[in-house]
Structures are given as structure tokens and as C-alpha cells.
Amino acid sequence: MSPPVLALLLAAGPTLTLDEALALARRNPQLAQAEAAVTQAAGQVTVARSGFLPSASASASFTAATSNFAPQPTLGRPGTPSQAANDTLYPFYNTTAISITQPIWDFGRTLGSYQSARSSQRAAEANAVATWHDVALRVRTTYYAVLAAEALVEVARQTIASDEKRLELARGQFEVGTRPRFDVTQAQVDLENARIALIQARNGVAVARIQLSQAVGQDVSQAALVLPAVDGDPAPDAGALTEEALRARPDLQASELQVAAQEEALGAAKSAWWPILSASGNLGWKGSDFPLVHNWQVGASLSWPLLSGGADLGRAESQRGAVDQARAGRDLLVLQIRADVEQAVAGVLEARARRDAARTLVAQARENLDLAEGRYESGLGTIIDLSVAQTGYANAQAQQVRASFDLASARAQLDRAVGR
């Protein structure tokens, strides 16, 4: 492990592990949206299920009325003027009734609607899992980005410390007359460049922490991150991982369920051409005096829509198009999953190769810097040689940092592509 990475483990303040960051991300608003979609879909299942159950209603009325006579004129005879009379008041009349209707069979209308709603609910649940995988990937990649940015800050600090020592050496040798003024100015230029690199590295940390806070869903800008442990470094098998992804990816499961939901909705739309059989019952009480007279009625009805102006046919055709669209979307997603896995595997292999090469590069650059420092101190080397060696060592360290954390991010991307 490189010194810049080891320095991260010594950071002070409250710590935030990767697992803790993932736990905090469970409250991310994006997940709340996905869960709300599941709740909405569950409500639609309840609505569709109600078509199997009886419906009941109750009514009651209490009326009073008058029946006064109003004479009307007849043809050829003048009407008799009406005279004032007392109101003729009928007794109060009460009506109370309870009605129940039970669907018996509608040739698949209700069943198809219920099955479609149930499949849509399961698809929403699978989409919620896929949303969590997306959120977890962003948390992991931004977490590693913060660690990488902080390691680059440590590289910049080490470079500044080395440049400061080189500046003191150049000044000392200039003062005794063994080196020209150019060596001092060159060391000063290198030091200022290193300080600018430190400013940029610190800004990179700030930006990375903002992105991490956004991914987590709350402010974690002050927490000290902990370098996660890495379990082995196996070579990924693209073929086996692709097969695993086709079995495990929740977005593909959601797409399959959406296809099923559209197919079931198509069956429900086609059933509109068939009759509806239902049973009904009524129990009522009527009268002006208590106890009221009660009556009951039971029966069955068969309703068959014969003509609808082509509306039922149009709805079926529209739903058939929705089925074809869902199937095409599923097939496109299968192609995308294969591409995701292959690209993620290539990313892991490339990052791992860069990491291994960077390890060798750091060792070689360190040796080159040691040689340049020795030659300069003995008067055999120039300040340019030493400056180039120092720059090469700093760049090699930065390459190692980026490659190490790029590999961690690539593994996280591969896990997401596989559906883990």
C-alpha cells in the first residue's frame, strides 16, 4: 500500500465507513420515490381485486307531500275558479333498501386486470431494487473518488516537502558558490507549482465530497472516510458474469414483469367482446306506518355488449401495440446488459493492469529521484535533472493512486452490471 493511501488511515474526526455510507443512502429521496411507486402499484392491485367481490349499497328516504285539487278549464266551458282550501296532506312515507350485486363471470375482464396489476406491482418492486443498485453504485464510486482525491492531496504535500528541502539545498550551495542562482530560482518555481497542485487537489476533495453527500442523501462532508478492505483480486469471466447478470439483474426482471402485465391487460381487453354474468339481491322496507312492510328480490342478469362503434377493437389493438413495445424494450435491455458486463470486465482488467504498472513505475521513479538527489548533492547533476526526477516521482505516485481507486470503482461498476 502506498504512503499517500496509508496517510488516509490516520485522518482525525468522526469516521464514515463504506458500509455506513450505504446504510445512510437507504434514506435517499430517490429510493423514497421508488417505494412510493410500489405503494401506488399495490393500490391498483386492490382496485383490480375489488372486481371479484360483491358491491353493496343502502338507501333510505323519508317524504311528505300534499295533494290539493287544481281545476282546469274544459273545451267550450269556462273553468270554475279555484277556491281556497285547506292542504290535503298525505301521511309521511318511508323507504329503506339494501342492494347487493355479485359478479359471477365476465370471461376474463376482472381476472386479466387483476393479474396485470399484480405483475405491475412486482415490476415496481424489482425497479425499486434496481434503483437501490444505482444509488449504491453512486455511493461506492463517489466514496472511492473522495479517497483518491485525499490521497492526491497527500501526494501534493509530500511533493511540497521535498521541493522545500531541495530549495534549501540549492540556496546553501549557491551561498557557498558551488551552484548558480538559476538553481535557486528553478527550485522556487518547482515549489510554487507544487503549491498550486495542492490547491487543485484540495478543490478536488471538496468537489468529490459534495458528490458523495449527494449520493448518500445527506451532508457527510466532515466525516473521515475509511479505506475499505479488498477481498482478493480474481480475474473476471465475462461469459459466466453475463449469464449471472441475465438471471439476477432486477431491471431485467422488472422488464419481464412489464411484458407479462401488458399481455394480461391484452387478454382483459379482448374479453370485452364477451358477456357479463352477475347476480343481485335487494331487501327493502316501505310504508307510512311502523312496522314497515318488507320485501326481497334476488335474480341473475346476463349483459352482452354487441356493438361499441369499434371502441373495443381499438382498445385491443392499442394494447397489442403496448405488448410489442414491452417485448422490444426487454430485448433491448438484454443487449444492454451484455454490453454492460463486457464493458465492466474490460474496465476491471484495464484498471488492474494500470495499477500493476503504476507500482513498478513508482519504484523506478523513486530510485531515479534518489540517484538524481545524490548526483546533485555531489555536484555531478544539474537542478534540471533533479526537477525532472521529482516531477516524475510525483506523477508516478498520482498514477498509482488513480489506478488503485479506479480499480475499486471498476469492481463496483462490475457488481452493478451483474446485478449484485
PDB file of N, CA, C and O in Angstrom, residues 312-378:
ATOM      1  N   ASP A 312     -64.003  -1.221 -28.634  1.00  0.00           N
ATOM      2  CA  ASP A 312     -63.364  -2.385 -28.014  1.00  0.00           C
ATOM      3  C   ASP A 312     -62.241  -2.931 -28.888  1.00  0.00           C
ATOM      4  O   ASP A 312     -61.162  -3.303 -28.386  1.00  0.00           O
ATOM      5  N   LEU A 313     -62.474  -2.979 -30.206  1.00  0.00           N
ATOM      6  CA  LEU A 313     -61.436  -3.443 -31.126  1.00  0.00           C
ATOM      7  C   LEU A 313     -60.226  -2.501 -31.090  1.00  0.00           C
ATOM      8  O   LEU A 313     -59.068  -2.940 -31.077  1.00  0.00           O
ATOM      9  N   GLY A 314     -60.486  -1.206 -31.035  1.00  0.00           N
ATOM     10  CA  GLY A 314     -59.392  -0.236 -30.969  1.00  0.00           C
ATOM     11  C   GLY A 314     -58.585  -0.369 -29.686  1.00  0.00           C
ATOM     12  O   GLY A 314     -57.349  -0.271 -29.710  1.00  0.00           O
ATOM     13  N   ARG A 315     -59.271  -0.592 -28.564  1.00  0.00           N
ATOM     14  CA  ARG A 315     -58.546  -0.766 -27.309  1.00  0.00           C
ATOM     15  C   ARG A 315     -57.690  -2.022 -27.339  1.00  0.00           C
ATOM     16  O   ARG A 315     -56.568  -2.030 -26.807  1.00  0.00           O
ATOM     17  N   ALA A 316     -58.200  -3.084 -27.957  1.00  0.00           N
ATOM     18  CA  ALA A 316     -57.411  -4.310 -28.053  1.00  0.00           C
ATOM     19  C   ALA A 316     -56.180  -4.105 -28.938  1.00  0.00           C
ATOM     20  O   ALA A 316     -55.072  -4.569 -28.611  1.00  0.00           O
ATOM     21  N   GLU A 317     -56.338  -3.406 -30.052  1.00  0.00           N
ATOM     22  CA  GLU A 317     -55.204  -3.139 -30.931  1.00  0.00           C
ATOM     23  C   GLU A 317     -54.165  -2.262 -30.231  1.00  0.00           C
ATOM     24  O   GLU A 317     -52.947  -2.481 -30.353  1.00  0.00           O
ATOM     25  N   SER A 318     -54.641  -1.267 -29.512  1.00  0.00           N
ATOM     26  CA  SER A 318     -53.719  -0.409 -28.770  1.00  0.00           C
ATOM     27  C   SER A 318     -52.931  -1.212 -27.732  1.00  0.00           C
ATOM     28  O   SER A 318     -51.718  -1.031 -27.585  1.00  0.00           O
ATOM     29  N   GLN A 319     -53.609  -2.115 -27.055  1.00  0.00           N
ATOM     30  CA  GLN A 319     -52.930  -2.918 -26.044  1.00  0.00           C
ATOM     31  C   GLN A 319     -51.957  -3.902 -26.683  1.00  0.00           C
ATOM     32  O   GLN A 319     -50.900  -4.194 -26.113  1.00  0.00           O
ATOM     33  N   ARG A 320     -52.293  -4.398 -27.880  1.00  0.00           N
ATOM     34  CA  ARG A 320     -51.361  -5.279 -28.578  1.00  0.00           C
ATOM     35  C   ARG A 320     -50.070  -4.525 -28.916  1.00  0.00           C
ATOM     36  O   ARG A 320     -48.964  -5.075 -28.829  1.00  0.00           O
ATOM     37  N   GLY A 321     -50.204  -3.271 -29.293  1.00  0.00           N
ATOM     38  CA  GLY A 321     -49.019  -2.460 -29.529  1.00  0.00           C
ATOM     39  C   GLY A 321     -48.198  -2.261 -28.259  1.00  0.00           C
ATOM     40  O   GLY A 321     -46.961  -2.251 -28.297  1.00  0.00           O
ATOM     41  N   ALA A 322     -48.882  -2.105 -27.111  1.00  0.00           N
ATOM     42  CA  ALA A 322     -48.161  -1.967 -25.839  1.00  0.00           C
ATOM     43  C   ALA A 322     -47.384  -3.237 -25.506  1.00  0.00           C
ATOM     44  O   ALA A 322     -46.276  -3.183 -24.963  1.00  0.00           O
ATOM     45  N   VAL A 323     -47.962  -4.400 -25.847  1.00  0.00           N
ATOM     46  CA  VAL A 323     -47.266  -5.677 -25.625  1.00  0.00           C
ATOM     47  C   VAL A 323     -46.001  -5.742 -26.480  1.00  0.00           C
ATOM     48  O   VAL A 323     -44.918  -6.091 -25.995  1.00  0.00           O
ATOM     49  N   ASP A 324     -46.129  -5.400 -27.760  1.00  0.00           N
ATOM     50  CA  ASP A 324     -44.970  -5.436 -28.651  1.00  0.00           C
ATOM     51  C   ASP A 324     -43.886  -4.454 -28.183  1.00  0.00           C
ATOM     52  O   ASP A 324     -42.682  -4.754 -28.251  1.00  0.00           O
ATOM     53  N   GLN A 325     -44.301  -3.299 -27.702  1.00  0.00           N
ATOM     54  CA  GLN A 325     -43.338  -2.314 -27.211  1.00  0.00           C
ATOM     55  C   GLN A 325     -42.600  -2.836 -25.980  1.00  0.00           C
ATOM     56  O   GLN A 325     -41.388  -2.658 -25.851  1.00  0.00           O
ATOM     57  N   ALA A 326     -43.332  -3.465 -25.062  1.00  0.00           N
ATOM     58  CA  ALA A 326     -42.703  -4.009 -23.854  1.00  0.00           C
ATOM     59  C   ALA A 326     -41.714  -5.124 -24.207  1.00  0.00           C
ATOM     60  O   ALA A 326     -40.631  -5.214 -23.613  1.00  0.00           O
ATOM     61  N   ARG A 327     -42.077  -5.959 -25.162  1.00  0.00           N
ATOM     62  CA  ARG A 327     -41.169  -7.035 -25.566  1.00  0.00           C
ATOM     63  C   ARG A 327     -39.906  -6.476 -26.206  1.00  0.00           C
ATOM     64  O   ARG A 327     -38.799  -6.957 -25.941  1.00  0.00           O
ATOM     65  N   ALA A 328     -40.056  -5.469 -27.056  1.00  0.00           N
ATOM     66  CA  ALA A 328     -38.886  -4.864 -27.695  1.00  0.00           C
ATOM     67  C   ALA A 328     -37.986  -4.206 -26.645  1.00  0.00           C
ATOM     68  O   ALA A 328     -36.759  -4.298 -26.724  1.00  0.00           O
ATOM     69  N   GLY A 329     -38.593  -3.547 -25.655  1.00  0.00           N
ATOM     70  CA  GLY A 329     -37.802  -2.942 -24.582  1.00  0.00           C
ATOM     71  C   GLY A 329     -37.026  -3.973 -23.793  1.00  0.00           C
ATOM     72  O   GLY A 329     -35.859  -3.744 -23.426  1.00  0.00           O
ATOM     73  N   ARG A 330     -37.650  -5.121 -23.547  1.00  0.00           N
ATOM     74  CA  ARG A 330     -36.950  -6.206 -22.853  1.00  0.00           C
ATOM     75  C   ARG A 330     -35.773  -6.715 -23.667  1.00  0.00           C
ATOM     76  O   ARG A 330     -34.672  -6.915 -23.133  1.00  0.00           O
ATOM     77  N   ASP A 331     -35.973  -6.909 -24.979  1.00  0.00           N
ATOM     78  CA  ASP A 331     -34.884  -7.409 -25.827  1.00  0.00           C
ATOM     79  C   ASP A 331     -33.729  -6.413 -25.899  1.00  0.00           C
ATOM     80  O   ASP A 331     -32.552  -6.806 -25.892  1.00  0.00           O
ATOM     81  N   LEU A 332     -34.054  -5.129 -25.957  1.00  0.00           N
ATOM     82  CA  LEU A 332     -33.002  -4.115 -25.947  1.00  0.00           C
ATOM     83  C   LEU A 332     -32.231  -4.130 -24.635  1.00  0.00           C
ATOM     84  O   LEU A 332     -31.004  -3.951 -24.611  1.00  0.00           O
ATOM     85  N   LEU A 333     -32.944  -4.360 -23.543  1.00  0.00           N
ATOM     86  CA  LEU A 333     -32.280  -4.389 -22.242  1.00  0.00           C
ATOM     87  C   LEU A 333     -31.336  -5.582 -22.140  1.00  0.00           C
ATOM     88  O   LEU A 333     -30.259  -5.473 -21.537  1.00  0.00           O
ATOM     89  N   VAL A 334     -31.713  -6.717 -22.717  1.00  0.00           N
ATOM     90  CA  VAL A 334     -30.820  -7.879 -22.716  1.00  0.00           C
ATOM     91  C   VAL A 334     -29.514  -7.537 -23.436  1.00  0.00           C
ATOM     92  O   VAL A 334     -28.404  -7.855 -22.955  1.00  0.00           O
ATOM     93  N   LEU A 335     -29.623  -6.866 -24.583  1.00  0.00           N
ATOM     94  CA  LEU A 335     -28.415  -6.460 -25.304  1.00  0.00           C
ATOM     95  C   LEU A 335     -27.590  -5.479 -24.467  1.00  0.00           C
ATOM     96  O   LEU A 335     -26.354  -5.552 -24.443  1.00  0.00           O
ATOM     97  N   GLN A 336     -28.272  -4.557 -23.787  1.00  0.00           N
ATOM     98  CA  GLN A 336     -27.570  -3.582 -22.972  1.00  0.00           C
ATOM     99  C   GLN A 336     -26.858  -4.242 -21.795  1.00  0.00           C
ATOM    100  O   GLN A 336     -25.735  -3.853 -21.437  1.00  0.00           O
ATOM    101  N   ILE A 337     -27.488  -5.253 -21.205  1.00  0.00           N
ATOM    102  CA  ILE A 337     -26.864  -5.964 -20.079  1.00  0.00           C
ATOM    103  C   ILE A 337     -25.592  -6.660 -20.536  1.00  0.00           C
ATOM    104  O   ILE A 337     -24.564  -6.614 -19.845  1.00  0.00           O
ATOM    105  N   ARG A 338     -25.649  -7.306 -21.685  1.00  0.00           N
ATOM    106  CA  ARG A 338     -24.435  -7.954 -22.199  1.00  0.00           C
ATOM    107  C   ARG A 338     -23.324  -6.918 -22.411  1.00  0.00           C
ATOM    108  O   ARG A 338     -22.160  -7.162 -22.056  1.00  0.00           O
ATOM    109  N   ALA A 339     -23.675  -5.782 -22.979  1.00  0.00           N
ATOM    110  CA  ALA A 339     -22.670  -4.738 -23.197  1.00  0.00           C
ATOM    111  C   ALA A 339     -22.154  -4.191 -21.871  1.00  0.00           C
ATOM    112  O   ALA A 339     -20.950  -3.930 -21.726  1.00  0.00           O
ATOM    113  N   ASP A 340     -23.053  -4.021 -20.889  1.00  0.00           N
ATOM    114  CA  ASP A 340     -22.632  -3.501 -19.578  1.00  0.00           C
ATOM    115  C   ASP A 340     -21.598  -4.417 -18.928  1.00  0.00           C
ATOM    116  O   ASP A 340     -20.587  -3.950 -18.390  1.00  0.00           O
ATOM    117  N   VAL A 341     -21.870  -5.721 -18.971  1.00  0.00           N
ATOM    118  CA  VAL A 341     -20.957  -6.669 -18.338  1.00  0.00           C
ATOM    119  C   VAL A 341     -19.616  -6.682 -19.049  1.00  0.00           C
ATOM    120  O   VAL A 341     -18.548  -6.632 -18.417  1.00  0.00           O
ATOM    121  N   GLU A 342     -19.640  -6.734 -20.386  1.00  0.00           N
ATOM    122  CA  GLU A 342     -18.380  -6.779 -21.140  1.00  0.00           C
ATOM    123  C   GLU A 342     -17.556  -5.510 -20.921  1.00  0.00           C
ATOM    124  O   GLU A 342     -16.332  -5.567 -20.749  1.00  0.00           O
ATOM    125  N   GLN A 343     -18.221  -4.359 -20.890  1.00  0.00           N
ATOM    126  CA  GLN A 343     -17.501  -3.113 -20.658  1.00  0.00           C
ATOM    127  C   GLN A 343     -16.948  -3.051 -19.237  1.00  0.00           C
ATOM    128  O   GLN A 343     -15.831  -2.564 -19.017  1.00  0.00           O
ATOM    129  N   ALA A 344     -17.731  -3.533 -18.273  1.00  0.00           N
ATOM    130  CA  ALA A 344     -17.261  -3.515 -16.890  1.00  0.00           C
ATOM    131  C   ALA A 344     -16.075  -4.453 -16.704  1.00  0.00           C
ATOM    132  O   ALA A 344     -15.119  -4.124 -15.981  1.00  0.00           O
ATOM    133  N   VAL A 345     -16.129  -5.616 -17.328  1.00  0.00           N
ATOM    134  CA  VAL A 345     -14.997  -6.545 -17.248  1.00  0.00           C
ATOM    135  C   VAL A 345     -13.757  -5.898 -17.864  1.00  0.00           C
ATOM    136  O   VAL A 345     -12.645  -5.957 -17.292  1.00  0.00           O
ATOM    137  N   ALA A 346     -13.911  -5.261 -19.023  1.00  0.00           N
ATOM    138  CA  ALA A 346     -12.774  -4.589 -19.656  1.00  0.00           C
ATOM    139  C   ALA A 346     -12.230  -3.479 -18.757  1.00  0.00           C
ATOM    140  O   ALA A 346     -11.012  -3.274 -18.667  1.00  0.00           O
ATOM    141  N   GLY A 347     -13.138  -2.767 -18.077  1.00  0.00           N
ATOM    142  CA  GLY A 347     -12.700  -1.712 -17.174  1.00  0.00           C
ATOM    143  C   GLY A 347     -11.893  -2.246 -16.003  1.00  0.00           C
ATOM    144  O   GLY A 347     -10.893  -1.638 -15.598  1.00  0.00           O
ATOM    145  N   VAL A 348     -12.315  -3.393 -15.445  1.00  0.00           N
ATOM    146  CA  VAL A 348     -11.574  -4.001 -14.341  1.00  0.00           C
ATOM    147  C   VAL A 348     -10.188  -4.444 -14.809  1.00  0.00           C
ATOM    148  O   VAL A 348      -9.174  -4.188 -14.134  1.00  0.00           O
ATOM    149  N   LEU A 349     -10.124  -5.110 -15.954  1.00  0.00           N
ATOM    150  CA  LEU A 349      -8.830  -5.583 -16.462  1.00  0.00           C
ATOM    151  C   LEU A 349      -7.891  -4.418 -16.759  1.00  0.00           C
ATOM    152  O   LEU A 349      -6.691  -4.478 -16.464  1.00  0.00           O
ATOM    153  N   GLU A 350      -8.421  -3.365 -17.354  1.00  0.00           N
ATOM    154  CA  GLU A 350      -7.584  -2.204 -17.675  1.00  0.00           C
ATOM    155  C   GLU A 350      -7.077  -1.521 -16.416  1.00  0.00           C
ATOM    156  O   GLU A 350      -5.891  -1.156 -16.314  1.00  0.00           O
ATOM    157  N   ALA A 351      -7.951  -1.327 -15.421  1.00  0.00           N
ATOM    158  CA  ALA A 351      -7.547  -0.662 -14.179  1.00  0.00           C
ATOM    159  C   ALA A 351      -6.544  -1.511 -13.408  1.00  0.00           C
ATOM    160  O   ALA A 351      -5.590  -0.988 -12.816  1.00  0.00           O
ATOM    161  N   ARG A 352      -6.729  -2.821 -13.434  1.00  0.00           N
ATOM    162  CA  ARG A 352      -5.790  -3.691 -12.733  1.00  0.00           C
ATOM    163  C   ARG A 352      -4.417  -3.656 -13.403  1.00  0.00           C
ATOM    164  O   ARG A 352      -3.373  -3.626 -12.726  1.00  0.00           O
ATOM    165  N   ALA A 353      -4.394  -3.633 -14.719  1.00  0.00           N
ATOM    166  CA  ALA A 353      -3.115  -3.557 -15.434  1.00  0.00           C
ATOM    167  C   ALA A 353      -2.423  -2.225 -15.145  1.00  0.00           C
ATOM    168  O   ALA A 353      -1.195  -2.179 -14.941  1.00  0.00           O
ATOM    169  N   ARG A 354      -3.199  -1.136 -15.106  1.00  0.00           N
ATOM    170  CA  ARG A 354      -2.601   0.165 -14.789  1.00  0.00           C
ATOM    171  C   ARG A 354      -2.070   0.192 -13.364  1.00  0.00           C
ATOM    172  O   ARG A 354      -1.019   0.791 -13.092  1.00  0.00           O
ATOM    173  N   ARG A 355      -2.804  -0.435 -12.427  1.00  0.00           N
ATOM    174  CA  ARG A 355      -2.330  -0.463 -11.041  1.00  0.00           C
ATOM    175  C   ARG A 355      -0.999  -1.196 -10.931  1.00  0.00           C
ATOM    176  O   ARG A 355      -0.068  -0.718 -10.267  1.00  0.00           O
ATOM    177  N   ASP A 356      -0.893  -2.354 -11.585  1.00  0.00           N
ATOM    178  CA  ASP A 356       0.355  -3.129 -11.515  1.00  0.00           C
ATOM    179  C   ASP A 356       1.507  -2.371 -12.164  1.00  0.00           C
ATOM    180  O   ASP A 356       2.636  -2.350 -11.652  1.00  0.00           O
ATOM    181  N   ALA A 357       1.216  -1.722 -13.287  1.00  0.00           N
ATOM    182  CA  ALA A 357       2.260  -0.941 -13.955  1.00  0.00           C
ATOM    183  C   ALA A 357       2.667   0.259 -13.107  1.00  0.00           C
ATOM    184  O   ALA A 357       3.852   0.626 -13.055  1.00  0.00           O
ATOM    185  N   ALA A 358       1.675   0.866 -12.422  1.00  0.00           N
ATOM    186  CA  ALA A 358       1.979   2.040 -11.598  1.00  0.00           C
ATOM    187  C   ALA A 358       2.858   1.665 -10.411  1.00  0.00           C
ATOM    188  O   ALA A 358       3.709   2.467  -9.985  1.00  0.00           O
ATOM    189  N   ARG A 359       2.670   0.464  -9.862  1.00  0.00           N
ATOM    190  CA  ARG A 359       3.535   0.031  -8.753  1.00  0.00           C
ATOM    191  C   ARG A 359       5.000  -0.010  -9.201  1.00  0.00           C
ATOM    192  O   ARG A 359       5.895   0.467  -8.508  1.00  0.00           O
ATOM    193  N   THR A 360       5.231  -0.590 -10.362  1.00  0.00           N
ATOM    194  CA  THR A 360       6.591  -0.635 -10.897  1.00  0.00           C
ATOM    195  C   THR A 360       7.103   0.766 -11.205  1.00  0.00           C
ATOM    196  O   THR A 360       8.270   1.105 -10.941  1.00  0.00           O
ATOM    197  N   LEU A 361       6.218   1.599 -11.752  1.00  0.00           N
ATOM    198  CA  LEU A 361       6.605   2.958 -12.101  1.00  0.00           C
ATOM    199  C   LEU A 361       7.023   3.751 -10.872  1.00  0.00           C
ATOM    200  O   LEU A 361       8.019   4.485 -10.906  1.00  0.00           O
ATOM    201  N   VAL A 362       6.296   3.600  -9.759  1.00  0.00           N
ATOM    202  CA  VAL A 362       6.637   4.328  -8.532  1.00  0.00           C
ATOM    203  C   VAL A 362       8.007   3.898  -8.024  1.00  0.00           C
ATOM    204  O   VAL A 362       8.836   4.731  -7.627  1.00  0.00           O
ATOM    205  N   ALA A 363       8.260   2.600  -8.024  1.00  0.00           N
ATOM    206  CA  ALA A 363       9.567   2.106  -7.562  1.00  0.00           C
ATOM    207  C   ALA A 363      10.697   2.642  -8.438  1.00  0.00           C
ATOM    208  O   ALA A 363      11.757   3.078  -7.941  1.00  0.00           O
ATOM    209  N   GLN A 364      10.504   2.632  -9.742  1.00  0.00           N
ATOM    210  CA  GLN A 364      11.534   3.131 -10.648  1.00  0.00           C
ATOM    211  C   GLN A 364      11.726   4.640 -10.495  1.00  0.00           C
ATOM    212  O   GLN A 364      12.858   5.141 -10.503  1.00  0.00           O
ATOM    213  N   ALA A 365      10.621   5.367 -10.344  1.00  0.00           N
ATOM    214  CA  ALA A 365      10.713   6.817 -10.198  1.00  0.00           C
ATOM    215  C   ALA A 365      11.384   7.200  -8.882  1.00  0.00           C
ATOM    216  O   ALA A 365      12.142   8.181  -8.818  1.00  0.00           O
ATOM    217  N   ARG A 366      11.115   6.419  -7.825  1.00  0.00           N
ATOM    218  CA  ARG A 366      11.758   6.686  -6.543  1.00  0.00           C
ATOM    219  C   ARG A 366      13.278   6.470  -6.630  1.00  0.00           C
ATOM    220  O   ARG A 366      14.061   7.267  -6.121  1.00  0.00           O
ATOM    221  N   GLU A 367      13.645   5.392  -7.304  1.00  0.00           N
ATOM    222  CA  GLU A 367      15.078   5.121  -7.478  1.00  0.00           C
ATOM    223  C   GLU A 367      15.735   6.213  -8.314  1.00  0.00           C
ATOM    224  O   GLU A 367      16.852   6.677  -8.013  1.00  0.00           O
ATOM    225  N   ASN A 368      15.033   6.645  -9.348  1.00  0.00           N
ATOM    226  CA  ASN A 368      15.576   7.702 -10.200  1.00  0.00           C
ATOM    227  C   ASN A 368      15.742   9.001  -9.420  1.00  0.00           C
ATOM    228  O   ASN A 368      16.743   9.728  -9.585  1.00  0.00           O
ATOM    229  N   LEU A 369      14.778   9.295  -8.532  1.00  0.00           N
ATOM    230  CA  LEU A 369      14.872  10.514  -7.722  1.00  0.00           C
ATOM    231  C   LEU A 369      16.039  10.426  -6.743  1.00  0.00           C
ATOM    232  O   LEU A 369      16.781  11.411  -6.554  1.00  0.00           O
ATOM    233  N   ASP A 370      16.205   9.265  -6.143  1.00  0.00           N
ATOM    234  CA  ASP A 370      17.330   9.097  -5.206  1.00  0.00           C
ATOM    235  C   ASP A 370      18.665   9.310  -5.920  1.00  0.00           C
ATOM    236  O   ASP A 370      19.587   9.958  -5.390  1.00  0.00           O
ATOM    237  N   LEU A 371      18.771   8.767  -7.135  1.00  0.00           N
ATOM    238  CA  LEU A 371      20.005   8.945  -7.897  1.00  0.00           C
ATOM    239  C   LEU A 371      20.224  10.411  -8.262  1.00  0.00           C
ATOM    240  O   LEU A 371      21.356  10.932  -8.170  1.00  0.00           O
ATOM    241  N   ALA A 372      19.160  11.084  -8.661  1.00  0.00           N
ATOM    242  CA  ALA A 372      19.284  12.488  -9.043  1.00  0.00           C
ATOM    243  C   ALA A 372      19.683  13.346  -7.843  1.00  0.00           C
ATOM    244  O   ALA A 372      20.501  14.283  -7.985  1.00  0.00           O
ATOM    245  N   GLU A 373      19.098  13.044  -6.676  1.00  0.00           N
ATOM    246  CA  GLU A 373      19.455  13.800  -5.471  1.00  0.00           C
ATOM    247  C   GLU A 373      20.927  13.572  -5.108  1.00  0.00           C
ATOM    248  O   GLU A 373      21.648  14.520  -4.738  1.00  0.00           O
ATOM    249  N   GLY A 374      21.375  12.319  -5.186  1.00  0.00           N
ATOM    250  CA  GLY A 374      22.775  12.023  -4.880  1.00  0.00           C
ATOM    251  C   GLY A 374      23.729  12.716  -5.834  1.00  0.00           C
ATOM    252  O   GLY A 374      24.768  13.270  -5.424  1.00  0.00           O
ATOM    253  N   ARG A 375      23.417  12.716  -7.116  1.00  0.00           N
ATOM    254  CA  ARG A 375      24.279  13.363  -8.103  1.00  0.00           C
ATOM    255  C   ARG A 375      24.305  14.879  -7.882  1.00  0.00           C
ATOM    256  O   ARG A 375      25.351  15.517  -8.034  1.00  0.00           O
ATOM    257  N   TYR A 376      23.148  15.438  -7.523  1.00  0.00           N
ATOM    258  CA  TYR A 376      23.107  16.890  -7.318  1.00  0.00           C
ATOM    259  C   TYR A 376      23.909  17.292  -6.083  1.00  0.00           C
ATOM    260  O   TYR A 376      24.658  18.279  -6.110  1.00  0.00           O
ATOM    261  N   GLU A 377      23.734  16.517  -5.008  1.00  0.00           N
ATOM    262  CA  GLU A 377      24.464  16.844  -3.783  1.00  0.00           C
ATOM    263  C   GLU A 377      25.983  16.707  -3.969  1.00  0.00           C
ATOM    264  O   GLU A 377      26.767  17.435  -3.345  1.00  0.00           O
ATOM    265  N   SER A 378      26.396  15.786  -4.835  1.00  0.00           N
ATOM    266  CA  SER A 378      27.844  15.586  -5.072  1.00  0.00           C
ATOM    267  C   SER A 378      28.385  16.515  -6.146  1.00  0.00           C
ATOM    268  O   SER A 378      29.579  16.483  -6.449  1.00  0.00           O
TER     269      SER A 378
END
